[in-house]
């Protein structure tokens, strides 16, 4: 990687999986644009990165807003004097676990916009810049719910299926220009979102009962895969959808 190829954006970097990815990328020597709708959280992560001798910029961004995404990319470019050629679309929202007939227009818009529209918005702005550099690495944090259906999560399920489809479309369309795009599909991860989702209907306990490894993932285990996908040994991995669930989907679905 040259200097420009070491500038990364991680969305939803204020906590959970995004924080773990940002810390790991910074330890690998990347300059990391930490984007989150919760500015105070990315300020905290930035201090942690700088405390370890790394480079980071904390930027408030609503990933579902075109203007906000455009401004955040410009802020990363200004902070590090170069184009971010590594992107992790991690910001996401789940809940509030309604049945389809209970989902409001606002709830549908919020989840689809944060989890799916965001991937399009970043792609539209960054893909031409990656093409100009003949290098780009995009990692989308999807979910096993992008592979299966689930009760009381229909909008989330739709958003993550869409994210996986979009991953493959980017891979097909922009692969000829040195750009790869892949998705990671975690099962349950030990974060605020994972714990909250697991409490619904005692779902996590039921899943762990059937889980081959009998535990949920730690955020850094997802970060390790993200680092591999943007690293020097993964140029041939493109359009892949990597299930990282400890084997829970080896059963018939995860319900
Ligand atoms: N935790 C799990 O069990 C699990 C499982 C599968 C997939 N995932 C996916 O992994 C990703 C990260 O999940 P997590 O568990 O770390 O969640 P989390 O709730 O702990 O963190 C999500 C982060 O995204 C930020 N965010 C939310 N909306 C945003 C917006 N509009 N703009 C910018 N930032 C926004 C939040 O402020 C937060 O910092 C999500 O896409 C989630 O769907 C999580």
PDB file of C-alpha atoms and ligand atoms in Angstrom:
ATOM      1  CA  UNK A   1       0.000   0.000   0.000  1.00  0.00           C
ATOM      2  CA  UNK A   2       1.205   3.488  -0.734  1.00  0.00           C
ATOM      3  CA  UNK A   3       0.373   6.461   1.483  1.00  0.00           C
ATOM      4  CA  UNK A   4      -2.988   7.257  -0.154  1.00  0.00           C
ATOM      5  CA  UNK A   5      -4.027   3.624   0.030  1.00  0.00           C
ATOM      6  CA  UNK A   6      -3.707   3.809   3.802  1.00  0.00           C
ATOM      7  CA  UNK A   7      -6.569   6.279   4.363  1.00  0.00           C
ATOM      8  CA  UNK A   8      -9.713   4.504   5.560  1.00  0.00           C
ATOM      9  CA  UNK A   9     -13.263   5.436   6.486  1.00  0.00           C
ATOM     10  CA  UNK A  10     -15.109   3.383   9.083  1.00  0.00           C
ATOM     11  CA  UNK A  11     -18.750   4.288   9.614  1.00  0.00           C
ATOM     12  CA  UNK A  12     -20.436   3.741  12.947  1.00  0.00           C
ATOM     13  CA  UNK A  13     -16.953   3.872  14.508  1.00  0.00           C
ATOM     14  CA  UNK A  14     -18.164   5.251  17.837  1.00  0.00           C
ATOM     15  CA  UNK A  15     -18.708   1.897  19.519  1.00  0.00           C
ATOM     16  CA  UNK A  16     -19.141  -1.830  18.984  1.00  0.00           C
ATOM     17  CA  UNK A  17     -17.866  -3.484  15.817  1.00  0.00           C
ATOM     18  CA  UNK A  18     -16.991  -0.164  14.151  1.00  0.00           C
ATOM     19  CA  UNK A  19     -14.808   0.894  17.089  1.00  0.00           C
ATOM     20  CA  UNK A  20     -12.977  -2.445  16.981  1.00  0.00           C
ATOM     21  CA  UNK A  21     -12.386  -2.141  13.215  1.00  0.00           C
ATOM     22  CA  UNK A  22     -11.142   1.440  13.584  1.00  0.00           C
ATOM     23  CA  UNK A  23      -8.713   0.530  16.372  1.00  0.00           C
ATOM     24  CA  UNK A  24      -7.383  -2.455  14.421  1.00  0.00           C
ATOM     25  CA  UNK A  25      -6.948  -0.424  11.209  1.00  0.00           C
ATOM     26  CA  UNK A  26      -5.120   2.325  13.115  1.00  0.00           C
ATOM     27  CA  UNK A  27      -2.787  -0.270  14.673  1.00  0.00           C
ATOM     28  CA  UNK A  28      -2.029  -1.476  11.140  1.00  0.00           C
ATOM     29  CA  UNK A  29      -0.884   2.045  10.298  1.00  0.00           C
ATOM     30  CA  UNK A  30      -3.926   3.372   8.494  1.00  0.00           C
ATOM     31  CA  UNK A  31      -5.201   6.906   8.979  1.00  0.00           C
ATOM     32  CA  UNK A  32      -8.815   6.368   9.935  1.00  0.00           C
ATOM     33  CA  UNK A  33     -11.791   8.652   9.394  1.00  0.00           C
ATOM     34  CA  UNK A  34     -14.103   7.793  12.272  1.00  0.00           C
ATOM     35  CA  UNK A  35     -17.666   8.583  11.207  1.00  0.00           C
ATOM     36  CA  UNK A  36     -20.656   8.355  13.489  1.00  0.00           C
ATOM     37  CA  UNK A  37     -23.927  10.111  14.160  1.00  0.00           C
ATOM     38  CA  UNK A  38     -22.812  10.258  17.827  1.00  0.00           C
ATOM     39  CA  UNK A  39     -19.886  12.702  17.631  1.00  0.00           C
ATOM     40  CA  UNK A  40     -18.860  12.335  21.279  1.00  0.00           C
ATOM     41  CA  UNK A  41     -18.310   8.596  20.810  1.00  0.00           C
ATOM     42  CA  UNK A  42     -15.964   9.021  17.863  1.00  0.00           C
ATOM     43  CA  UNK A  43     -14.096  11.746  19.764  1.00  0.00           C
ATOM     44  CA  UNK A  44     -13.457   9.135  22.464  1.00  0.00           C
ATOM     45  CA  UNK A  45     -12.263   6.556  19.912  1.00  0.00           C
ATOM     46  CA  UNK A  46     -10.051   9.206  18.283  1.00  0.00           C
ATOM     47  CA  UNK A  47      -8.379   9.902  21.640  1.00  0.00           C
ATOM     48  CA  UNK A  48      -7.767   6.157  22.062  1.00  0.00           C
ATOM     49  CA  UNK A  49      -6.180   5.909  18.596  1.00  0.00           C
ATOM     50  CA  UNK A  50      -3.999   8.971  19.146  1.00  0.00           C
ATOM     51  CA  UNK A  51      -3.040   7.660  22.592  1.00  0.00           C
ATOM     52  CA  UNK A  52      -1.611   4.588  20.852  1.00  0.00           C
ATOM     53  CA  UNK A  53       0.316   6.753  18.387  1.00  0.00           C
ATOM     54  CA  UNK A  54      -2.134   6.311  15.494  1.00  0.00           C
ATOM     55  CA  UNK A  55      -3.901   8.790  13.200  1.00  0.00           C
ATOM     56  CA  UNK A  56      -7.642   9.412  13.297  1.00  0.00           C
ATOM     57  CA  UNK A  57     -10.207  12.107  12.596  1.00  0.00           C
ATOM     58  CA  UNK A  58     -13.574  12.179  14.370  1.00  0.00           C
ATOM     59  CA  UNK A  59     -16.377  13.309  12.065  1.00  0.00           C
ATOM     60  CA  UNK A  60     -20.098  13.629  12.714  1.00  0.00           C
ATOM     61  CA  UNK A  61     -22.019  11.977   9.893  1.00  0.00           C
ATOM     62  CA  UNK A  62     -25.495  10.658   9.271  1.00  0.00           C
ATOM     63  CA  UNK A  63     -24.713   7.913   6.757  1.00  0.00           C
ATOM     64  CA  UNK A  64     -28.231   8.003   5.354  1.00  0.00           C
ATOM     65  CA  UNK A  65     -27.929  11.642   4.272  1.00  0.00           C
ATOM     66  CA  UNK A  66     -26.323  12.448   0.928  1.00  0.00           C
ATOM     67  CA  UNK A  67     -25.140  15.902   2.049  1.00  0.00           C
ATOM     68  CA  UNK A  68     -23.731  14.540   5.296  1.00  0.00           C
ATOM     69  CA  UNK A  69     -21.856  11.736   3.517  1.00  0.00           C
ATOM     70  CA  UNK A  70     -20.400  14.159   0.965  1.00  0.00           C
ATOM     71  CA  UNK A  71     -19.255  16.526   3.719  1.00  0.00           C
ATOM     72  CA  UNK A  72     -17.752  13.702   5.768  1.00  0.00           C
ATOM     73  CA  UNK A  73     -15.712  12.403   2.831  1.00  0.00           C
ATOM     74  CA  UNK A  74     -14.406  15.941   2.224  1.00  0.00           C
ATOM     75  CA  UNK A  75     -13.532  16.233   5.921  1.00  0.00           C
ATOM     76  CA  UNK A  76     -11.515  12.984   5.780  1.00  0.00           C
ATOM     77  CA  UNK A  77      -9.708  14.209   2.655  1.00  0.00           C
ATOM     78  CA  UNK A  78      -8.877  17.501   4.376  1.00  0.00           C
ATOM     79  CA  UNK A  79      -7.717  15.783   7.567  1.00  0.00           C
ATOM     80  CA  UNK A  80      -5.326  13.396   5.843  1.00  0.00           C
ATOM     81  CA  UNK A  81      -4.556  15.243   2.548  1.00  0.00           C
ATOM     82  CA  UNK A  82      -5.600  12.316   0.413  1.00  0.00           C
ATOM     83  CA  UNK A  83      -8.479  10.211  -0.809  1.00  0.00           C
ATOM     84  CA  UNK A  84      -9.898   7.428   1.326  1.00  0.00           C
ATOM     85  CA  UNK A  85      -9.562   4.263  -0.744  1.00  0.00           C
ATOM     86  CA  UNK A  86     -10.634   1.901   2.038  1.00  0.00           C
ATOM     87  CA  UNK A  87     -14.233   1.995   3.215  1.00  0.00           C
ATOM     88  CA  UNK A  88     -16.079  -0.037   5.809  1.00  0.00           C
ATOM     89  CA  UNK A  89     -19.844   0.437   5.761  1.00  0.00           C
ATOM     90  CA  UNK A  90     -20.531  -0.615   9.333  1.00  0.00           C
ATOM     91  CA  UNK A  91     -23.062   1.882  10.723  1.00  0.00           C
ATOM     92  CA  UNK A  92     -26.377   0.174  11.181  1.00  0.00           C
ATOM     93  CA  UNK A  93     -29.572   0.109  13.162  1.00  0.00           C
ATOM     94  CA  UNK A  94     -31.917  -2.723  14.047  1.00  0.00           C
ATOM     95  CA  UNK A  95     -35.017  -2.787  16.268  1.00  0.00           C
ATOM     96  CA  UNK A  96     -37.596  -2.020  17.499  1.00  0.00           C
ATOM     97  CA  UNK A  97     -38.596  -5.595  16.556  1.00  0.00           C
ATOM     98  CA  UNK A  98     -42.050  -4.956  15.169  1.00  0.00           C
ATOM     99  CA  UNK A  99     -44.232  -7.289  13.144  1.00  0.00           C
ATOM    100  CA  UNK A 100     -44.626  -6.087   9.544  1.00  0.00           C
ATOM    101  CA  UNK A 101     -48.110  -4.691  10.203  1.00  0.00           C
ATOM    102  CA  UNK A 102     -46.678  -2.595  13.060  1.00  0.00           C
ATOM    103  CA  UNK A 103     -43.832  -0.987  11.068  1.00  0.00           C
ATOM    104  CA  UNK A 104     -44.305   2.739  10.438  1.00  0.00           C
ATOM    105  CA  UNK A 105     -43.110   4.589   7.333  1.00  0.00           C
ATOM    106  CA  UNK A 106     -40.565   6.388   9.533  1.00  0.00           C
ATOM    107  CA  UNK A 107     -39.159   3.132  10.914  1.00  0.00           C
ATOM    108  CA  UNK A 108     -38.826   1.650   7.424  1.00  0.00           C
ATOM    109  CA  UNK A 109     -37.078   4.818   6.152  1.00  0.00           C
ATOM    110  CA  UNK A 110     -34.678   5.004   9.131  1.00  0.00           C
ATOM    111  CA  UNK A 111     -33.502   1.403   8.829  1.00  0.00           C
ATOM    112  CA  UNK A 112     -33.299   1.263   5.033  1.00  0.00           C
ATOM    113  CA  UNK A 113     -31.608   4.641   4.866  1.00  0.00           C
ATOM    114  CA  UNK A 114     -28.993   3.843   7.538  1.00  0.00           C
ATOM    115  CA  UNK A 115     -28.254   0.256   6.509  1.00  0.00           C
ATOM    116  CA  UNK A 116     -28.663   0.332   2.718  1.00  0.00           C
ATOM    117  CA  UNK A 117     -28.980   3.802   1.201  1.00  0.00           C
ATOM    118  CA  UNK A 118     -25.692   4.637   2.957  1.00  0.00           C
ATOM    119  CA  UNK A 119     -23.843   1.984   0.942  1.00  0.00           C
ATOM    120  CA  UNK A 120     -25.043   3.593  -2.298  1.00  0.00           C
ATOM    121  CA  UNK A 121     -24.171   7.117  -1.097  1.00  0.00           C
ATOM    122  CA  UNK A 122     -20.577   6.241  -0.177  1.00  0.00           C
ATOM    123  CA  UNK A 123     -20.167   4.164  -3.334  1.00  0.00           C
ATOM    124  CA  UNK A 124     -21.388   6.956  -5.579  1.00  0.00           C
ATOM    125  CA  UNK A 125     -18.863   9.393  -4.138  1.00  0.00           C
ATOM    126  CA  UNK A 126     -15.873   7.109  -3.626  1.00  0.00           C
ATOM    127  CA  UNK A 127     -15.924   4.616  -6.516  1.00  0.00           C
ATOM    128  CA  UNK A 128     -14.793   7.147  -9.168  1.00  0.00           C
ATOM    129  CA  UNK A 129     -11.934   8.216  -6.880  1.00  0.00           C
ATOM    130  CA  UNK A 130     -10.958   4.579  -6.293  1.00  0.00           C
ATOM    131  CA  UNK A 131     -11.100   3.977 -10.039  1.00  0.00           C
ATOM    132  CA  UNK A 132      -8.766   6.933 -10.636  1.00  0.00           C
ATOM    133  CA  UNK A 133      -6.313   5.375  -8.147  1.00  0.00           C
ATOM    134  CA  UNK A 134      -6.858   1.885  -9.597  1.00  0.00           C
ATOM    135  CA  UNK A 135      -7.292   0.701  -6.014  1.00  0.00           C
ATOM    136  CA  UNK A 136     -10.239   0.402  -3.668  1.00  0.00           C
ATOM    137  CA  UNK A 137     -11.371  -1.860  -0.845  1.00  0.00           C
ATOM    138  CA  UNK A 138     -14.961  -1.838   0.392  1.00  0.00           C
ATOM    139  CA  UNK A 139     -16.190  -4.016   3.237  1.00  0.00           C
ATOM    140  CA  UNK A 140     -19.874  -4.071   4.111  1.00  0.00           C
ATOM    141  CA  UNK A 141     -20.908  -5.308   7.538  1.00  0.00           C
ATOM    142  CA  UNK A 142     -24.109  -7.200   6.728  1.00  0.00           C
ATOM    143  CA  UNK A 143     -25.552  -9.950   8.943  1.00  0.00           C
ATOM    144  CA  UNK A 144     -26.739 -13.546   8.873  1.00  0.00           C
ATOM    145  CA  UNK A 145     -30.111 -11.815   8.600  1.00  0.00           C
ATOM    146  CA  UNK A 146     -28.965 -10.854   5.099  1.00  0.00           C
ATOM    147  CA  UNK A 147     -29.022 -14.581   4.341  1.00  0.00           C
ATOM    148  CA  UNK A 148     -32.161 -15.733   6.164  1.00  0.00           C
ATOM    149  CA  UNK A 149     -35.533 -14.404   7.182  1.00  0.00           C
ATOM    150  CA  UNK A 150     -36.438 -13.649  10.797  1.00  0.00           C
ATOM    151  CA  UNK A 151     -39.560 -12.679  12.697  1.00  0.00           C
ATOM    152  CA  UNK A 152     -39.923  -9.111  13.975  1.00  0.00           C
ATOM    153  CA  UNK A 153     -36.901  -7.916  11.979  1.00  0.00           C
ATOM    154  CA  UNK A 154     -38.353  -7.642   8.471  1.00  0.00           C
ATOM    155  CA  UNK A 155     -36.967  -4.206   7.610  1.00  0.00           C
ATOM    156  CA  UNK A 156     -33.532  -5.102   8.966  1.00  0.00           C
ATOM    157  CA  UNK A 157     -33.662  -8.400   7.037  1.00  0.00           C
ATOM    158  CA  UNK A 158     -34.576  -6.522   3.840  1.00  0.00           C
ATOM    159  CA  UNK A 159     -31.816  -3.954   4.375  1.00  0.00           C
ATOM    160  CA  UNK A 160     -29.126  -6.596   4.912  1.00  0.00           C
ATOM    161  CA  UNK A 161     -30.271  -8.714   1.937  1.00  0.00           C
ATOM    162  CA  UNK A 162     -30.096  -5.484  -0.090  1.00  0.00           C
ATOM    163  CA  UNK A 163     -26.616  -4.771   1.240  1.00  0.00           C
ATOM    164  CA  UNK A 164     -25.383  -8.185   0.124  1.00  0.00           C
ATOM    165  CA  UNK A 165     -26.930  -7.730  -3.314  1.00  0.00           C
ATOM    166  CA  UNK A 166     -25.336  -4.307  -3.608  1.00  0.00           C
ATOM    167  CA  UNK A 167     -21.969  -5.758  -2.550  1.00  0.00           C
ATOM    168  CA  UNK A 168     -22.105  -8.168  -5.487  1.00  0.00           C
ATOM    169  CA  UNK A 169     -23.219  -5.429  -7.883  1.00  0.00           C
ATOM    170  CA  UNK A 170     -20.291  -3.189  -6.896  1.00  0.00           C
ATOM    171  CA  UNK A 171     -17.919  -6.155  -7.191  1.00  0.00           C
ATOM    172  CA  UNK A 172     -19.157  -6.941 -10.706  1.00  0.00           C
ATOM    173  CA  UNK A 173     -19.229  -3.361 -11.973  1.00  0.00           C
ATOM    174  CA  UNK A 174     -16.013  -1.962 -10.425  1.00  0.00           C
ATOM    175  CA  UNK A 175     -13.808  -5.052 -10.118  1.00  0.00           C
ATOM    176  CA  UNK A 176     -12.164  -4.251 -13.470  1.00  0.00           C
ATOM    177  CA  UNK A 177     -10.745  -1.070 -11.908  1.00  0.00           C
ATOM    178  CA  UNK A 178      -8.749  -2.587  -9.038  1.00  0.00           C
ATOM    179  CA  UNK A 179     -11.636  -2.323  -6.598  1.00  0.00           C
ATOM    180  CA  UNK A 180     -12.958  -5.160  -4.443  1.00  0.00           C
ATOM    181  CA  UNK A 181     -16.178  -5.169  -2.457  1.00  0.00           C
ATOM    182  CA  UNK A 182     -17.099  -7.869   0.048  1.00  0.00           C
ATOM    183  CA  UNK A 183     -19.598  -8.433   2.827  1.00  0.00           C
ATOM    184  CA  UNK A 184     -19.145  -9.928   6.283  1.00  0.00           C
ATOM    185  CA  UNK A 185     -22.191 -11.607   7.805  1.00  0.00           C
ATOM    186  CA  UNK A 186     -21.824 -11.812  11.581  1.00  0.00           C
ATOM    187  CA  UNK A 187     -24.162 -13.823  13.768  1.00  0.00           C
ATOM    188  CA  UNK A 188     -24.394 -12.492  17.312  1.00  0.00           C
ATOM    189  CA  UNK A 189     -21.655 -10.072  18.375  1.00  0.00           C
ATOM    190  CA  UNK A 190     -21.030  -8.808  21.901  1.00  0.00           C
ATOM    191  CA  UNK A 191     -22.150  -5.191  21.405  1.00  0.00           C
ATOM    192  CA  UNK A 192     -25.057  -3.023  22.532  1.00  0.00           C
ATOM    193  CA  UNK A 193     -26.999  -4.001  19.403  1.00  0.00           C
ATOM    194  CA  UNK A 194     -26.237  -7.719  19.707  1.00  0.00           C
ATOM    195  CA  UNK A 195     -27.212  -7.904  23.356  1.00  0.00           C
ATOM    196  CA  UNK A 196     -30.435  -5.927  22.784  1.00  0.00           C
ATOM    197  CA  UNK A 197     -31.491  -8.118  19.859  1.00  0.00           C
ATOM    198  CA  UNK A 198     -30.643 -11.278  21.783  1.00  0.00           C
ATOM    199  CA  UNK A 199     -33.009 -10.382  24.599  1.00  0.00           C
ATOM    200  CA  UNK A 200     -36.057 -10.439  22.298  1.00  0.00           C
ATOM    201  CA  UNK A 201     -37.887 -13.677  22.945  1.00  0.00           C
ATOM    202  CA  UNK A 202     -34.770 -15.021  24.721  1.00  0.00           C
ATOM    203  CA  UNK A 203     -33.439 -15.505  21.186  1.00  0.00           C
ATOM    204  CA  UNK A 204     -29.730 -15.384  22.007  1.00  0.00           C
ATOM    205  CA  UNK A 205     -29.992 -18.178  24.585  1.00  0.00           C
ATOM    206  CA  UNK A 206     -31.924 -20.333  22.100  1.00  0.00           C
ATOM    207  CA  UNK A 207     -29.322 -19.690  19.402  1.00  0.00           C
ATOM    208  CA  UNK A 208     -26.422 -20.432  21.758  1.00  0.00           C
ATOM    209  CA  UNK A 209     -28.059 -23.699  22.794  1.00  0.00           C
ATOM    210  CA  UNK A 210     -27.716 -24.816  19.165  1.00  0.00           C
ATOM    211  CA  UNK A 211     -24.475 -22.993  18.426  1.00  0.00           C
ATOM    212  CA  UNK A 212     -21.481 -25.244  17.712  1.00  0.00           C
ATOM    213  CA  UNK A 213     -19.109 -22.869  19.527  1.00  0.00           C
ATOM    214  CA  UNK A 214     -21.521 -21.943  22.365  1.00  0.00           C
ATOM    215  CA  UNK A 215     -20.583 -18.271  22.506  1.00  0.00           C
ATOM    216  CA  UNK A 216     -21.149 -15.006  20.707  1.00  0.00           C
ATOM    217  CA  UNK A 217     -18.391 -13.235  18.762  1.00  0.00           C
ATOM    218  CA  UNK A 218     -16.214 -10.488  20.135  1.00  0.00           C
ATOM    219  CA  UNK A 219     -16.137  -7.304  18.008  1.00  0.00           C
ATOM    220  CA  UNK A 220     -12.424  -7.732  17.331  1.00  0.00           C
ATOM    221  CA  UNK A 221     -13.092 -11.083  15.639  1.00  0.00           C
ATOM    222  CA  UNK A 222     -15.160  -9.212  13.041  1.00  0.00           C
ATOM    223  CA  UNK A 223     -12.461  -6.534  12.843  1.00  0.00           C
ATOM    224  CA  UNK A 224      -9.824  -9.189  12.092  1.00  0.00           C
ATOM    225  CA  UNK A 225     -11.775 -10.320   9.021  1.00  0.00           C
ATOM    226  CA  UNK A 226     -12.308  -6.715   7.887  1.00  0.00           C
ATOM    227  CA  UNK A 227      -8.558  -6.127   8.165  1.00  0.00           C
ATOM    228  CA  UNK A 228      -7.878  -9.221   6.083  1.00  0.00           C
ATOM    229  CA  UNK A 229     -10.305  -8.088   3.384  1.00  0.00           C
ATOM    230  CA  UNK A 230      -8.572  -4.726   2.992  1.00  0.00           C
ATOM    231  CA  UNK A 231      -5.070  -6.187   3.378  1.00  0.00           C
ATOM    232  CA  UNK A 232      -2.461  -7.215   0.817  1.00  0.00           C
ATOM    233  CA  UNK A 233      -3.450 -10.903   0.565  1.00  0.00           C
ATOM    234  CA  UNK A 234      -7.087 -10.474  -0.429  1.00  0.00           C
ATOM    235  CA  UNK A 235      -7.028  -8.930  -3.896  1.00  0.00           C
ATOM    236  CA  UNK A 236      -8.772 -11.985  -5.369  1.00  0.00           C
ATOM    237  CA  UNK A 237     -11.639 -11.933  -2.857  1.00  0.00           C
ATOM    238  CA  UNK A 238     -14.357  -9.950  -4.585  1.00  0.00           C
ATOM    239  CA  UNK A 239     -18.137 -10.094  -4.261  1.00  0.00           C
ATOM    240  CA  UNK A 240     -17.822 -12.590  -1.413  1.00  0.00           C
ATOM    241  CA  UNK A 241     -20.187 -12.848   1.476  1.00  0.00           C
ATOM    242  CA  UNK A 242     -18.286 -14.223   4.456  1.00  0.00           C
ATOM    243  CA  UNK A 243     -20.401 -15.764   7.186  1.00  0.00           C
ATOM    244  CA  UNK A 244     -18.764 -15.190  10.588  1.00  0.00           C
ATOM    245  CA  UNK A 245     -21.204 -16.765  12.998  1.00  0.00           C
ATOM    246  CA  UNK A 246     -19.412 -19.579  14.790  1.00  0.00           C
ATOM    247  CA  UNK A 247     -21.428 -21.998  12.723  1.00  0.00           C
ATOM    248  CA  UNK A 248     -24.917 -21.079  13.972  1.00  0.00           C
ATOM    249  CA  UNK A 249     -26.308 -21.081  10.443  1.00  0.00           C
ATOM    250  CA  UNK A 250     -25.067 -24.640   9.920  1.00  0.00           C
ATOM    251  CA  UNK A 251     -28.448 -25.534  11.379  1.00  0.00           C
ATOM    252  CA  UNK A 252     -31.569 -25.032   9.278  1.00  0.00           C
ATOM    253  CA  UNK A 253     -31.767 -21.264   9.695  1.00  0.00           C
ATOM    254  CA  UNK A 254     -30.978 -19.699  13.057  1.00  0.00           C
ATOM    255  CA  UNK A 255     -34.419 -19.578  14.594  1.00  0.00           C
TER     256      UNK A 255
HETATM  257  N1  LIG B   1     -24.008  -6.909  17.129  1.00  0.00           N
HETATM  258  C1  LIG B   1     -24.470  -7.904  16.395  1.00  0.00           C
HETATM  259  O1  LIG B   1     -24.853  -8.968  16.922  1.00  0.00           O
HETATM  260  C2  LIG B   1     -24.490  -7.777  14.892  1.00  0.00           C
HETATM  261  C3  LIG B   1     -24.764  -8.933  14.143  1.00  0.00           C
HETATM  262  C4  LIG B   1     -24.791  -8.860  12.760  1.00  0.00           C
HETATM  263  C5  LIG B   1     -24.541  -7.642  12.133  1.00  0.00           C
HETATM  264  N2  LIG B   1     -24.294  -6.532  12.877  1.00  0.00           N
HETATM  265  C6  LIG B   1     -24.067  -5.287  12.147  1.00  0.00           C
HETATM  266  O2  LIG B   1     -22.815  -4.744  12.524  1.00  0.00           O
HETATM  267  C7  LIG B   1     -22.870  -3.321  12.435  1.00  0.00           C
HETATM  268  C8  LIG B   1     -22.387  -2.720  13.739  1.00  0.00           C
HETATM  269  O3  LIG B   1     -23.221  -3.208  14.783  1.00  0.00           O
HETATM  270  P1  LIG B   1     -22.884  -3.033  16.336  1.00  0.00           P
HETATM  271  O4  LIG B   1     -23.348  -4.262  16.977  1.00  0.00           O
HETATM  272  O5  LIG B   1     -21.505  -2.561  16.519  1.00  0.00           O
HETATM  273  O6  LIG B   1     -23.945  -1.875  16.681  1.00  0.00           O
HETATM  274  P2  LIG B   1     -23.912  -0.676  17.724  1.00  0.00           P
HETATM  275  O7  LIG B   1     -25.316  -0.228  17.880  1.00  0.00           O
HETATM  276  O8  LIG B   1     -23.130  -1.052  18.933  1.00  0.00           O
HETATM  277  O9  LIG B   1     -23.076   0.444  16.942  1.00  0.00           O
HETATM  278  C9  LIG B   1     -23.577   1.039  15.762  1.00  0.00           C
HETATM  279  C10 LIG B   1     -22.931   2.390  15.554  1.00  0.00           C
HETATM  280  O10 LIG B   1     -23.517   2.971  14.383  1.00  0.00           O
HETATM  281  C11 LIG B   1     -23.832   4.334  14.656  1.00  0.00           C
HETATM  282  N3  LIG B   1     -24.932   4.795  13.802  1.00  0.00           N
HETATM  283  C12 LIG B   1     -26.243   4.458  13.868  1.00  0.00           C
HETATM  284  N4  LIG B   1     -26.942   5.135  12.941  1.00  0.00           N
HETATM  285  C13 LIG B   1     -26.054   5.919  12.277  1.00  0.00           C
HETATM  286  C14 LIG B   1     -26.165   6.855  11.212  1.00  0.00           C
HETATM  287  N5  LIG B   1     -27.361   7.145  10.635  1.00  0.00           N
HETATM  288  N6  LIG B   1     -25.059   7.472  10.779  1.00  0.00           N
HETATM  289  C15 LIG B   1     -23.856   7.202  11.349  1.00  0.00           C
HETATM  290  N7  LIG B   1     -23.677   6.359  12.362  1.00  0.00           N
HETATM  291  C16 LIG B   1     -24.781   5.708  12.827  1.00  0.00           C
HETATM  292  C17 LIG B   1     -24.220   4.333  16.139  1.00  0.00           C
HETATM  293  O11 LIG B   1     -24.136   5.632  16.697  1.00  0.00           O
HETATM  294  C18 LIG B   1     -23.212   3.357  16.720  1.00  0.00           C
HETATM  295  O12 LIG B   1     -22.017   4.001  17.103  1.00  0.00           O
HETATM  296  C19 LIG B   1     -24.321  -2.972  12.079  1.00  0.00           C
HETATM  297  O13 LIG B   1     -24.433  -2.719  10.705  1.00  0.00           O
HETATM  298  C20 LIG B   1     -25.091  -4.220  12.448  1.00  0.00           C
HETATM  299  O14 LIG B   1     -26.265  -4.361  11.691  1.00  0.00           O
HETATM  300  C21 LIG B   1     -24.271  -6.583  14.236  1.00  0.00           C
END
